[in-house]
XYZ file of C-alpha atoms in Angstrom:
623
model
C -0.044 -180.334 71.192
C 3.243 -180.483 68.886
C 2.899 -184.904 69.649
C -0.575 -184.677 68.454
C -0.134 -182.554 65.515
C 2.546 -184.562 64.469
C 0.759 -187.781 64.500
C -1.962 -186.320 62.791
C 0.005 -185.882 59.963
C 1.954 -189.212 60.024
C -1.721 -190.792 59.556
C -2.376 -188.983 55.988
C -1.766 -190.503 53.000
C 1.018 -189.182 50.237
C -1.913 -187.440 48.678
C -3.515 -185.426 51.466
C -0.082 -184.123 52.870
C 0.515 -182.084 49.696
C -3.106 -181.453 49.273
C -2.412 -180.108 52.634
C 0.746 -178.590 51.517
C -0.199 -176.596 48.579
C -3.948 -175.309 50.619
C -1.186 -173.949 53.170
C 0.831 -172.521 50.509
C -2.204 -170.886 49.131
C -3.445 -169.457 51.648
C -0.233 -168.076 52.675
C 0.263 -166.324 49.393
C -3.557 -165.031 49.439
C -2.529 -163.157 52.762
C 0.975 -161.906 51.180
C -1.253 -160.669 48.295
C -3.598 -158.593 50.198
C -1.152 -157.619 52.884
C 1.297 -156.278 50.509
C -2.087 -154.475 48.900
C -3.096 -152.852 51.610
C 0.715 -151.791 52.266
C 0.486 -149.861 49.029
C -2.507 -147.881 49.916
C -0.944 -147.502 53.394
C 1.609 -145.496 51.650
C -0.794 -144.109 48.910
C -2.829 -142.519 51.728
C 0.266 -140.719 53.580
C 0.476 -143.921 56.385
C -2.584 -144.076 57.235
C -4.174 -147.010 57.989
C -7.833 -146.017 58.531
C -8.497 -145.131 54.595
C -5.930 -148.574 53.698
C -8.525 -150.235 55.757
C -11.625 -148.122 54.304
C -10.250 -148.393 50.605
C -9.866 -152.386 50.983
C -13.007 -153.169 52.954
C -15.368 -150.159 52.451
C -15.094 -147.877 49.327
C -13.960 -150.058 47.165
C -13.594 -153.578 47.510
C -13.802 -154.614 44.425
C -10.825 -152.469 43.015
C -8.828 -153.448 45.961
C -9.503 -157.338 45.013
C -8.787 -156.228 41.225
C -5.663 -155.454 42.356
C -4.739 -158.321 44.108
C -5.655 -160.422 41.010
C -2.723 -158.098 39.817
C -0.080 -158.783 42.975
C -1.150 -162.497 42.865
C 0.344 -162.808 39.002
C 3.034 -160.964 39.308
C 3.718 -163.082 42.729
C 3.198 -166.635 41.055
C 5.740 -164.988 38.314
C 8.424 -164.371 40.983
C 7.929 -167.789 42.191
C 8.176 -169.350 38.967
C 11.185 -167.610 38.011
C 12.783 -168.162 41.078
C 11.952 -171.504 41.143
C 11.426 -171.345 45.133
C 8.536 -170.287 46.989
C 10.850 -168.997 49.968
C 13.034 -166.894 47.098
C 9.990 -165.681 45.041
C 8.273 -164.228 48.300
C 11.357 -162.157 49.486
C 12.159 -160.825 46.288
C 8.338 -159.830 45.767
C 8.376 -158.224 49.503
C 11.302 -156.520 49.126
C 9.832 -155.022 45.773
C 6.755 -153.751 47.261
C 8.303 -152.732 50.074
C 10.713 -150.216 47.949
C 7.906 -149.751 45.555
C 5.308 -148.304 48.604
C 8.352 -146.443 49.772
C 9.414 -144.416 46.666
C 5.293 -144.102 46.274
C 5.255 -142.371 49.761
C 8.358 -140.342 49.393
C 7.223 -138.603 45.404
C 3.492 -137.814 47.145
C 5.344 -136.342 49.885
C 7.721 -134.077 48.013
C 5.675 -133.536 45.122
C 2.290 -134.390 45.665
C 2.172 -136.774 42.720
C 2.783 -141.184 42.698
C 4.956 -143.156 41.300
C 4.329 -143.990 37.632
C 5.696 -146.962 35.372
C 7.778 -144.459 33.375
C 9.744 -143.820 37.018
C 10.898 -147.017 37.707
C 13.321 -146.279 34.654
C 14.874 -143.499 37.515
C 15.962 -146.737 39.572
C 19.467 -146.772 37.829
C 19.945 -142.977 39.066
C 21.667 -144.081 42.153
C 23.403 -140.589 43.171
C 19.579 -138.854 42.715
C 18.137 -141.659 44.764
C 21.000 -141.519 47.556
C 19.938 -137.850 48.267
C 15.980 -138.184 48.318
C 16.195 -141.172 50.757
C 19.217 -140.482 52.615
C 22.512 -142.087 52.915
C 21.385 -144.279 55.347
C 18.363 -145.365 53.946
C 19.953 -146.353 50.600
C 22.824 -148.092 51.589
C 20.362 -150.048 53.503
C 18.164 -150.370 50.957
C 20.778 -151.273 48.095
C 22.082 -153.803 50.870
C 18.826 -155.446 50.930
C 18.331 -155.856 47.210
C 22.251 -157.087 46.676
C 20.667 -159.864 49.405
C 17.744 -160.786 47.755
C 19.068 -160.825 44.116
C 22.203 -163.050 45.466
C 19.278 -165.514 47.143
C 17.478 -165.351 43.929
C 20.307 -166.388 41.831
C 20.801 -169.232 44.290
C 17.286 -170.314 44.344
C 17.333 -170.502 40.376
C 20.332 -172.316 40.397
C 19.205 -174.689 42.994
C 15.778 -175.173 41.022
C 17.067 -176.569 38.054
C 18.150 -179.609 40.457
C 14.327 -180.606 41.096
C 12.041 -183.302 39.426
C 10.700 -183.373 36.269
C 6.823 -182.840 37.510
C 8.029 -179.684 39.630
C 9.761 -178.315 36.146
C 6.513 -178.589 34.203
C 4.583 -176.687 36.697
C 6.693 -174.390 37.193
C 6.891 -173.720 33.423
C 3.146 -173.812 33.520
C 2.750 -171.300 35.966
C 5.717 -169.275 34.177
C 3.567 -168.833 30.980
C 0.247 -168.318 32.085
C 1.699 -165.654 34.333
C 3.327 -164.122 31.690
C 1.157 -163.936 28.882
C -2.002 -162.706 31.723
C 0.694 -159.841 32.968
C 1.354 -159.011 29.112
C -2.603 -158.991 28.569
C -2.736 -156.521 31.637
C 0.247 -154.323 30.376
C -2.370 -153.113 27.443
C -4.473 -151.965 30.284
C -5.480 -149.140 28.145
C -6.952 -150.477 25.191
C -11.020 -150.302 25.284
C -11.580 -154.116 25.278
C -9.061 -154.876 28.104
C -11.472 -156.899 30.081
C -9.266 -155.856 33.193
C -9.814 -152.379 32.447
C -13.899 -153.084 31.765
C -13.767 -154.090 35.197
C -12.282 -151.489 36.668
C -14.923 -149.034 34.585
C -18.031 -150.766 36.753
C -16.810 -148.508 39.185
C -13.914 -146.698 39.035
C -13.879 -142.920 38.750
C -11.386 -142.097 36.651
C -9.987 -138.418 37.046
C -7.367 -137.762 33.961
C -6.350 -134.340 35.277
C -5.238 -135.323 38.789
C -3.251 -138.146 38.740
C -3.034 -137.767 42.657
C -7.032 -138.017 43.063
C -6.950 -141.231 40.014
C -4.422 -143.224 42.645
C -6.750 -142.079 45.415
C -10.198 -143.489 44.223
C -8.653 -146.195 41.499
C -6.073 -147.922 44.368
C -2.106 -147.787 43.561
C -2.221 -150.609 41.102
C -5.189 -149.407 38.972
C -3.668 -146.071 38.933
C -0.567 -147.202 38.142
C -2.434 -149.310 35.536
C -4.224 -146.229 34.376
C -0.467 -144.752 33.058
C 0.494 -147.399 30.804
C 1.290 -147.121 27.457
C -1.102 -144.909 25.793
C -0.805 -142.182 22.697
C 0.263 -139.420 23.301
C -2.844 -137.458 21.936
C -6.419 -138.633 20.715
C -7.043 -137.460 17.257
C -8.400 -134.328 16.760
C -11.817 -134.376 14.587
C -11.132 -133.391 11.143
C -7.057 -134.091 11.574
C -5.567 -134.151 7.572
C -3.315 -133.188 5.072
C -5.567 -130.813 3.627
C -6.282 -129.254 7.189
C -2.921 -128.944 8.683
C -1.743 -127.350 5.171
C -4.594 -124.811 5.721
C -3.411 -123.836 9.096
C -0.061 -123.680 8.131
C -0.595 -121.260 5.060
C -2.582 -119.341 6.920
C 0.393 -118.189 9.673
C 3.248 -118.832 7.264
C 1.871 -116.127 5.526
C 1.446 -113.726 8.532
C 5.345 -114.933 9.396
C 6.510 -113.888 6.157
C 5.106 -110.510 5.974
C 6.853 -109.826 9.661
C 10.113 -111.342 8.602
C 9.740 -108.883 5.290
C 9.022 -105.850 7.403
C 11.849 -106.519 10.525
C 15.168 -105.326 9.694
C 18.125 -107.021 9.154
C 20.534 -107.236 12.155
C 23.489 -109.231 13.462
C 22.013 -112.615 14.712
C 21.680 -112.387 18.373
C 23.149 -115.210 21.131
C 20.110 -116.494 22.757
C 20.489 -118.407 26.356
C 17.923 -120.288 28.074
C 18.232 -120.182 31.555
C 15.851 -123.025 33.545
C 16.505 -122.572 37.134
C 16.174 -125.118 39.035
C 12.942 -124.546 41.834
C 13.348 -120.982 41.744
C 10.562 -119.109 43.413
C 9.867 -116.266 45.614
C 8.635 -118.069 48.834
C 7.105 -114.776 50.204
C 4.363 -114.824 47.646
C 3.024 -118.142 49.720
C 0.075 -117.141 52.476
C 1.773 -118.717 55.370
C 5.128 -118.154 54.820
C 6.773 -115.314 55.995
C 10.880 -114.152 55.195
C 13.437 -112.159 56.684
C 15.334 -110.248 54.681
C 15.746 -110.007 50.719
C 17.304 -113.367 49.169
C 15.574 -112.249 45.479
C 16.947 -108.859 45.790
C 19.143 -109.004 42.946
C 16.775 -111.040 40.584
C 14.470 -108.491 40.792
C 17.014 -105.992 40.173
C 17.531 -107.489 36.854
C 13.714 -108.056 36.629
C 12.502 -104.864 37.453
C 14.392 -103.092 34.425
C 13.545 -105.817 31.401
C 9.829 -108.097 30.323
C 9.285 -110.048 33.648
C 6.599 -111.756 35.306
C 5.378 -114.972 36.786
C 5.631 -118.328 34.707
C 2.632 -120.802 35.128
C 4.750 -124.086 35.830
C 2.971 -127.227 34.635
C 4.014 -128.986 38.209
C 4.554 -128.486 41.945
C 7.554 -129.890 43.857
C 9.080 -131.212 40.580
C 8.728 -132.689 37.061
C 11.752 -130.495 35.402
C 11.822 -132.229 32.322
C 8.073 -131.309 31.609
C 8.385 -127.622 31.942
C 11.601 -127.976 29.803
C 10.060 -129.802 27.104
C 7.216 -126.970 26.972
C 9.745 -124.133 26.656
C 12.097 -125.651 24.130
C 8.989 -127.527 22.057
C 6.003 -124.642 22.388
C 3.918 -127.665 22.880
C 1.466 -127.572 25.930
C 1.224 -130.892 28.157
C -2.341 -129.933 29.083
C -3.210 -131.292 25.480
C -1.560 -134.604 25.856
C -3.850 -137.934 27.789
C -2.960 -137.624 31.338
C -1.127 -141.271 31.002
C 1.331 -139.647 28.947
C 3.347 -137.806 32.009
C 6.886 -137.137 30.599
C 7.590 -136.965 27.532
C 11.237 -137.157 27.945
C 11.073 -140.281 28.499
C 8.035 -142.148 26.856
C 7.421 -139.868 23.633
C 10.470 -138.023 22.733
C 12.935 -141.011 22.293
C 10.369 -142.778 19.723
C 9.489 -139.675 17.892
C 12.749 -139.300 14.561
C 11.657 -135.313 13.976
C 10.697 -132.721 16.747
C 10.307 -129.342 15.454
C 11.883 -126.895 18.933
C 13.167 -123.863 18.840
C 16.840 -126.145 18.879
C 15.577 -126.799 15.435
C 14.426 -124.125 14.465
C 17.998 -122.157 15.429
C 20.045 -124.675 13.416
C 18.214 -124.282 10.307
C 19.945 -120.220 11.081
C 23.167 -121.760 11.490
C 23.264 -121.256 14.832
C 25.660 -123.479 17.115
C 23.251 -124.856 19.490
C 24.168 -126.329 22.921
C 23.032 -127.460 25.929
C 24.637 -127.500 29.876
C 23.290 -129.903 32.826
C 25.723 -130.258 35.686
C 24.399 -133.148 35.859
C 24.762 -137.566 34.727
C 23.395 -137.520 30.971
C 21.104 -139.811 31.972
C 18.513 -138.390 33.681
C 15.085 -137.767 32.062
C 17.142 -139.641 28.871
C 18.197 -136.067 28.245
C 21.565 -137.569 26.247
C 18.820 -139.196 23.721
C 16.494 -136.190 24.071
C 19.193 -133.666 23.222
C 20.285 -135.511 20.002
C 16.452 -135.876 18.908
C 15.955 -132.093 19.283
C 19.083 -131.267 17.446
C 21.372 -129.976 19.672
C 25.165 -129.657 18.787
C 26.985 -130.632 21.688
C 25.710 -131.665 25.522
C 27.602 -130.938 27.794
C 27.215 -132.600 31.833
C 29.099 -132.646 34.833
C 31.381 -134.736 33.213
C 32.685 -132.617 30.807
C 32.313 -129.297 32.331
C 35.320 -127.088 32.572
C 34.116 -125.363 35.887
C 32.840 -127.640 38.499
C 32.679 -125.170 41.982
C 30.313 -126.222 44.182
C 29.054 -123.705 47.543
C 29.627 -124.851 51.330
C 28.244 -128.287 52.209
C 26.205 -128.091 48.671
C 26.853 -131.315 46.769
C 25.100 -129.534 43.167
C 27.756 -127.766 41.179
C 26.796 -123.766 41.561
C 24.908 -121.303 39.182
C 28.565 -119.185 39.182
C 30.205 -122.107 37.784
C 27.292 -122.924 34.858
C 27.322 -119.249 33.962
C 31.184 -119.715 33.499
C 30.421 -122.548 31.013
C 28.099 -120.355 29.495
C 30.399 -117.172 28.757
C 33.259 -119.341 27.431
C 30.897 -120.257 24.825
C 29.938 -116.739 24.496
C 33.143 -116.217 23.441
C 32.914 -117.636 20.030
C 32.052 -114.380 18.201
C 31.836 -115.847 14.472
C 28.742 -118.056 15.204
C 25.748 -116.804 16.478
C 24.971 -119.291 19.787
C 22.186 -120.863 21.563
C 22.917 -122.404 24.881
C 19.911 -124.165 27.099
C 21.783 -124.297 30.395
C 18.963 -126.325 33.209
C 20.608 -125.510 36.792
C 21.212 -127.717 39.583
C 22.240 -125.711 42.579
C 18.848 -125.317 43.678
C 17.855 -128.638 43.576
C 16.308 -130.822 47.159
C 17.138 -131.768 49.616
C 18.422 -128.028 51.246
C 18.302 -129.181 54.541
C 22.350 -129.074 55.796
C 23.923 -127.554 52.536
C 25.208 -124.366 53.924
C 26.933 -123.353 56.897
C 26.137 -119.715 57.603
C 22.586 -118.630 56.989
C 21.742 -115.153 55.662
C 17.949 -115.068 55.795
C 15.605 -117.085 57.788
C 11.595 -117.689 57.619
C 8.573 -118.624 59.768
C 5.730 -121.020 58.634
C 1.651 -121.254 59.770
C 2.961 -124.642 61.541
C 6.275 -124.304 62.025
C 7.211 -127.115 59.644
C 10.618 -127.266 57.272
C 12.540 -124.265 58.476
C 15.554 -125.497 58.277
C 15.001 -126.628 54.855
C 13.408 -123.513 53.918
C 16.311 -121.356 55.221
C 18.948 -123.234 53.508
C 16.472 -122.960 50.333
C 15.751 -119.199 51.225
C 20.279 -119.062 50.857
C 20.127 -121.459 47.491
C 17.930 -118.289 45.802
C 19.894 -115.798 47.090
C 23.613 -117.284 45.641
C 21.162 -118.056 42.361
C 20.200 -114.648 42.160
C 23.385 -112.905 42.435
C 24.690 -114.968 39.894
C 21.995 -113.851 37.513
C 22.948 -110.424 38.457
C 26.498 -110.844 37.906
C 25.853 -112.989 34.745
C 23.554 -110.132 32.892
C 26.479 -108.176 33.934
C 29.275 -109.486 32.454
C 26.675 -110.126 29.208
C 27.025 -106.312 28.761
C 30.636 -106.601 27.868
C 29.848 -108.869 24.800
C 30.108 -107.068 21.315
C 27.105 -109.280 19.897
C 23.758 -109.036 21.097
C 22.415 -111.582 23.663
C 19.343 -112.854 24.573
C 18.726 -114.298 27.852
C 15.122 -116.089 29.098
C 15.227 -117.049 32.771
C 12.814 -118.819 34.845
C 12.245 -121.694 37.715
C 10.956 -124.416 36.601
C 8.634 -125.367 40.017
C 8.086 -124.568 43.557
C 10.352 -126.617 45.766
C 8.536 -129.279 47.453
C 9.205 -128.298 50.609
C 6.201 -126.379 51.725
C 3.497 -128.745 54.522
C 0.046 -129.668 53.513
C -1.332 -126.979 55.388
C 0.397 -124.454 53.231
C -0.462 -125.772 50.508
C -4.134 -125.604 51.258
C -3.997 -122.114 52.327
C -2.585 -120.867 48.764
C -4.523 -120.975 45.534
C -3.894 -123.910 42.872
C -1.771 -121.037 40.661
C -0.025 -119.752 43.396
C 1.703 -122.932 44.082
C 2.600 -123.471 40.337
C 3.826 -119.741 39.639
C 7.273 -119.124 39.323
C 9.451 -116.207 38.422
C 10.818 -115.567 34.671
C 12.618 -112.746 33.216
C 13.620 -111.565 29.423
C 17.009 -110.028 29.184
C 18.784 -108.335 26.090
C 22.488 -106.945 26.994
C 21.990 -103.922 24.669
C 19.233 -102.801 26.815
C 15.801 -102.863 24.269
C 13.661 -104.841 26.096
C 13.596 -101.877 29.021
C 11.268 -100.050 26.970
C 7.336 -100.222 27.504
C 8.156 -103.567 29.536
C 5.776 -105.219 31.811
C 7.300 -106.577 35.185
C 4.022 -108.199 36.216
C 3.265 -110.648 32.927
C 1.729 -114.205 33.096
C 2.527 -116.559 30.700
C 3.026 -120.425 30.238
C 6.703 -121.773 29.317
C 5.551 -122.654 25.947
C 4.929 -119.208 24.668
C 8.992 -118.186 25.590
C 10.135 -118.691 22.117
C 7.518 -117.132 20.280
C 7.336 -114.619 22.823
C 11.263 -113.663 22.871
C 11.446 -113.432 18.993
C 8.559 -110.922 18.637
C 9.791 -108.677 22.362
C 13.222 -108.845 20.095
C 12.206 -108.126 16.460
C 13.709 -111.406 15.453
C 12.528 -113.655 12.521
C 9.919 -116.084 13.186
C 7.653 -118.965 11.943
C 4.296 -119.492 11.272
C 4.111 -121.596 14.353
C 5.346 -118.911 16.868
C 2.820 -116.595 14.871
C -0.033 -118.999 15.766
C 1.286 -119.138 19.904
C 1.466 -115.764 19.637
C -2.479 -115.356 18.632
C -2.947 -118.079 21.015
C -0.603 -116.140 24.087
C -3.496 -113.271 23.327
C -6.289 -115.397 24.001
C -4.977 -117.279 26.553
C -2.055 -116.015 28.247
C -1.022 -119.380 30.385
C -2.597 -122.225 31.214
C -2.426 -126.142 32.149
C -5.221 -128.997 33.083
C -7.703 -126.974 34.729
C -6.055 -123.735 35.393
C -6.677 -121.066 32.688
C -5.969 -117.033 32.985
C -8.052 -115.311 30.927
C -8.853 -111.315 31.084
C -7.094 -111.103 34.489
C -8.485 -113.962 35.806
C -8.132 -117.995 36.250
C -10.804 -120.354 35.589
C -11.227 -123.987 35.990
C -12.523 -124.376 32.028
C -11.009 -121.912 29.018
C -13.782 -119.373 28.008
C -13.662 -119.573 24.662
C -15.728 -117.887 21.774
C -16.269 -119.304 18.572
C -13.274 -117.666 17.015
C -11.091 -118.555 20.262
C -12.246 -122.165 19.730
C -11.030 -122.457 16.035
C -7.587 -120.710 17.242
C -6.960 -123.741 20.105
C -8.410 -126.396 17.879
C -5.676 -125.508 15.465
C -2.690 -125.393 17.959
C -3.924 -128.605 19.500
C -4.281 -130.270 15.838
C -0.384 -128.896 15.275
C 0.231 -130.672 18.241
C -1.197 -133.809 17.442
C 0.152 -133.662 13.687
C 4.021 -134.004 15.638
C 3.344 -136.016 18.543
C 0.994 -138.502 17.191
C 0.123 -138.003 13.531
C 2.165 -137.752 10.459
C 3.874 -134.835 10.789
C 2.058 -132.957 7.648
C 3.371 -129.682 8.853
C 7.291 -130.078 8.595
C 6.890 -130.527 5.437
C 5.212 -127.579 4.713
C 7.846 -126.067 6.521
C 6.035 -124.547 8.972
C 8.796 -124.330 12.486
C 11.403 -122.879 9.929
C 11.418 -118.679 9.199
């Protein structure tokens, strides 16, 4: 057979043996393309192959073969870059391969895929190291050092070829190019990529999970290109915005005439890192107390449960809400951090960082933490802040047991050295890490212990179900030593999201709201937030400013006046989650009043984010 095969090919001519040659090669590449296709909706579809096999072949074809048209440029591009077919096809393995990986691992922690903004995390090699395991990274890190040293070789080694093999190559190299920069504006209306994908794609903008689902991992991932942040609002101008603003400058003023004039107060922000209570779950049941002493501290201030914008991460969002007072639910769905794809680009935004220098406060902010994640070094000096200070420069560094993340104790430390600075009034944003996945292993000796519906992630969940407990009795201890301080302090404490650490079937046996609410408190040292408190409050992150200054009696803007209208309309909500009059709703009920009040807030919105920023002139986040 190997005799007759090879005398078949000794008979054709020059011509027909790269004819030959290059059908081979194509073919090859076509079954790379939708192998490595049907890979990504392997791991799109938690491993299973049935719905790959359905999406691809069944339910929709024609996306699927959209999105090999996508795979095949980017492919070609490899190849042409590499200048070897051999190089260009190991390189473009390996990337999928990681890619489908790092898809699979975010859906399974946090129910959400990977978007382009995330593949700016791939430099965050200590973060990585821990959600894929020692093992698995080294391996994986060995694997691209590998391909990227063949690579290198392979270019080198390609400049040695002919002159026809050069022009090809530079013709592929361009056409690739310039069709992947065509697809990269995905988003605009006459993208004639994207008017394919409309024949029958149902887009769904407020689950990004169900868009990858029924759109395929490329036109998903397509789907959260570049886009602005916000659509303009109808009616959005100068005229308007100064309108609104007048209108709740005025109401400021009169409130900031009335309060009386006090010390300035220290105020703290306090983001916990996936603090919960895990025994408000269905499913989920705890031994013991590990939030004993949070609720000690909650139980005698304003407390309540925060409405957290994600589940099983996305930090930086609920952040940005609580130091901005602007909602994500009013952004497109493409835009899904703005830490990293708005903030950086944007030369003003108005926070209550902002806000608290224009008082002469001495504003600072605390991650034990690299300054590089979520581009909070660049996002800190946009807002305002003073100082950041990271793991790096921290002054107390402890760290509990086996638990790599540096401890609550030790960032309270931080926090009361600053505290000690009596002349300037201070406001420190300190965003925890003790808390933070994986839990499984971190701690020796065990103090509480749970039992799940299907017996999945105990071990994780104890070790989690320890994390709260050493978080909470450093709260307690913290509020504690606040006491001591001559000037008042102000302390707003909350998680930012449920650990992802909970199975699917928990999930589905708990409400939508249940898996996004988290605990917050209020706290004031001299004690005058104890009176005619609520312990059982719901409220979104963006309303904490606002929220704090009127519980407090403190000077405020016309923008906290107009959350604060909004906060009595609708107390918390996010994409299609809404508490209104006790209740939660899929769509806000809104009268005609109601209506005018959101379409204002979202036009405020807009007027930063995406339009020309009418209302810092008029002055409108300053008291």
């Amino acid at each position: 057979m190997k005799r007759k095969l090879s005398n078949l090919l000794n008979k054709l001519t020059l011509t027909q043996k790269r004819i030959l040659k290059y059908t081979v090669i194509s073919i090859f590449t076509l079954l790379i393309v939708v192998l490595s296709n049907l890979y990504l909706q392997w791991c799109q579809n938690d491993l299973s192959v049935d719905l790959a096999l359905n999406f691809a072949f069944s339910w929709h074809t024609q996306k699927f073969l959209l999105a090999c048209l996508v795979l095949l440029m980017i492919f070609l591009l490899l190849v042409s870059v590499m200048g070897s077919f051999l190089f260009g096809m190991f390189f473009y393995i390996v990337g999928i391969g990681i890619l489908g990986y790092a898809n699979y691992l975010k859906m399974s922690y946090r129910q959400e895929p990977i978007y382009p903004d995330d593949l700016k995390m791939i430099t965050e090699f200590s973060l990585l190291k821990e959600m894929t395991g020692t093992g698995s990274f080294y391996l994986l890190l060995g694997l691209i050092m590998l391909v990227l040293l063949g690579g290198l070789w392979g270019i080198y080694r390609s400049f040695k070829k002919g002159r026809r093999f050069q022009i090809l190559r530079m013709i592929t190299l361009c056409v690739t190019i310039g069709s992947l920069v065509y697809i990269s504006h995905f988003n605009n209306p006459n993208n004639l990529l994207r008017k394919a994908y409309n024949k029958t794609a149902l887009w769904i903008p407020y689950s990004q999970k169900m868009n990858y689902y029924n759109t395929g991992f490329i036109g998903g991932f397509l789907y959260n290109l570049k886009i602005d942040p916000m659509d303009e609002p109808s009616g959005y101008s100068e005229a308007k915005i100064k309108e609104i603003t007048e209108k709740y400058q005025e109401l400021a003023d009169k409130k900031n005439q009335e309060q009386a004039t006090e010390e300035q107060p220290n105020i703290i922000y306090v983001m916990s890192e996936s603090f919960s209570d895990p025994s408000r779950l269905n499913g989920v049941e705890i031994s013991g107390d590990p939030l004993a002493d949070y609720y000690d501290v909650a139980n005698q201030t304003y407390s309540g449960n925060m409405l957290s914008q994600n589940y099983g991460g996305g930090t930086a969002n609920i952040e940005f809400e609580a130091l901005t007072g602007f909602s994500m639910a009013l952004f497109n769905a493409q835009l899904t951090t703005p830490y990293t794809m708005l903030v950086p680009k944007i030369d003003q935004l108005p926070s209550l960082v902002s806000t608290l220098n224009a008082q002469k406060y001495q504003t600072t902010a605390i991650h034990p933490f690299n300054t590089s994640m979520y581009k909070r070094e660049d996002v800190y000096k946009v807002m305002g802040f003073d100082r950041f200070i990271s793991e790096d420069t921290m002054k107390y560094t402890e760290t509990i047991d086996n638990n790599p993340y540096i401890s609550d104790e030790s960032a309270y430390k931080e926090v009361m050295d600053l505290l000690k600075n009596t002349e300037t009034p201070q406001f420190v944003h300190l965003v925890t890490m003790q808390t933070h996945m994986p839990y499984n292993g971190k701690y020796s000796k065990l103090d509480y212990s749970a039992k799940t519906m299907d017996d999945s992630g105990t071990n994780s969940l104890d070790n989690y179900l320890q994390d709260i407990a050493y978080s909470s009795q450093a709260l307690k201890k913290f509020t504690e030593e606040l006491k001591d301080l001559s000037r008042r302090t102000l302390v707003v404490f909350w998680g930012d999201h449920l650990p992802g650490i909970y199975s699917e079937d928990i999930q589905n046996k708990n409400d939508k709201q249940t898996l996004h609410e988290t605990q917050f408190l209020m706290f004031d040292n001299q004690g005058k937030l104890t009176e005619n408190s609520t312990h059982d409050a719901i409220t979104s992150p963006f309303y904490f400013a606002a929220n704090l200054l009127e519980q407090t009696k403190q000077p405020t803007t016309g923008f906290y006046q107009l959350l604060l209208e909004m906060e009595q309309t609708l107390p918390a909500f996010e994409r299609e989650l809404y508490y209104q009059g006790g209740q939660w709703h899929q769509e806000a009920q809104l009268n005609k009043e109601q209506e005018t009040l959101y379409d204002a807030y979202k036009m405020i919105q807009y007027d930063i984010v995406s339009g020309k920023q009418y209302s810092l002139k008029e002055g409108f986040f300053k008291k």
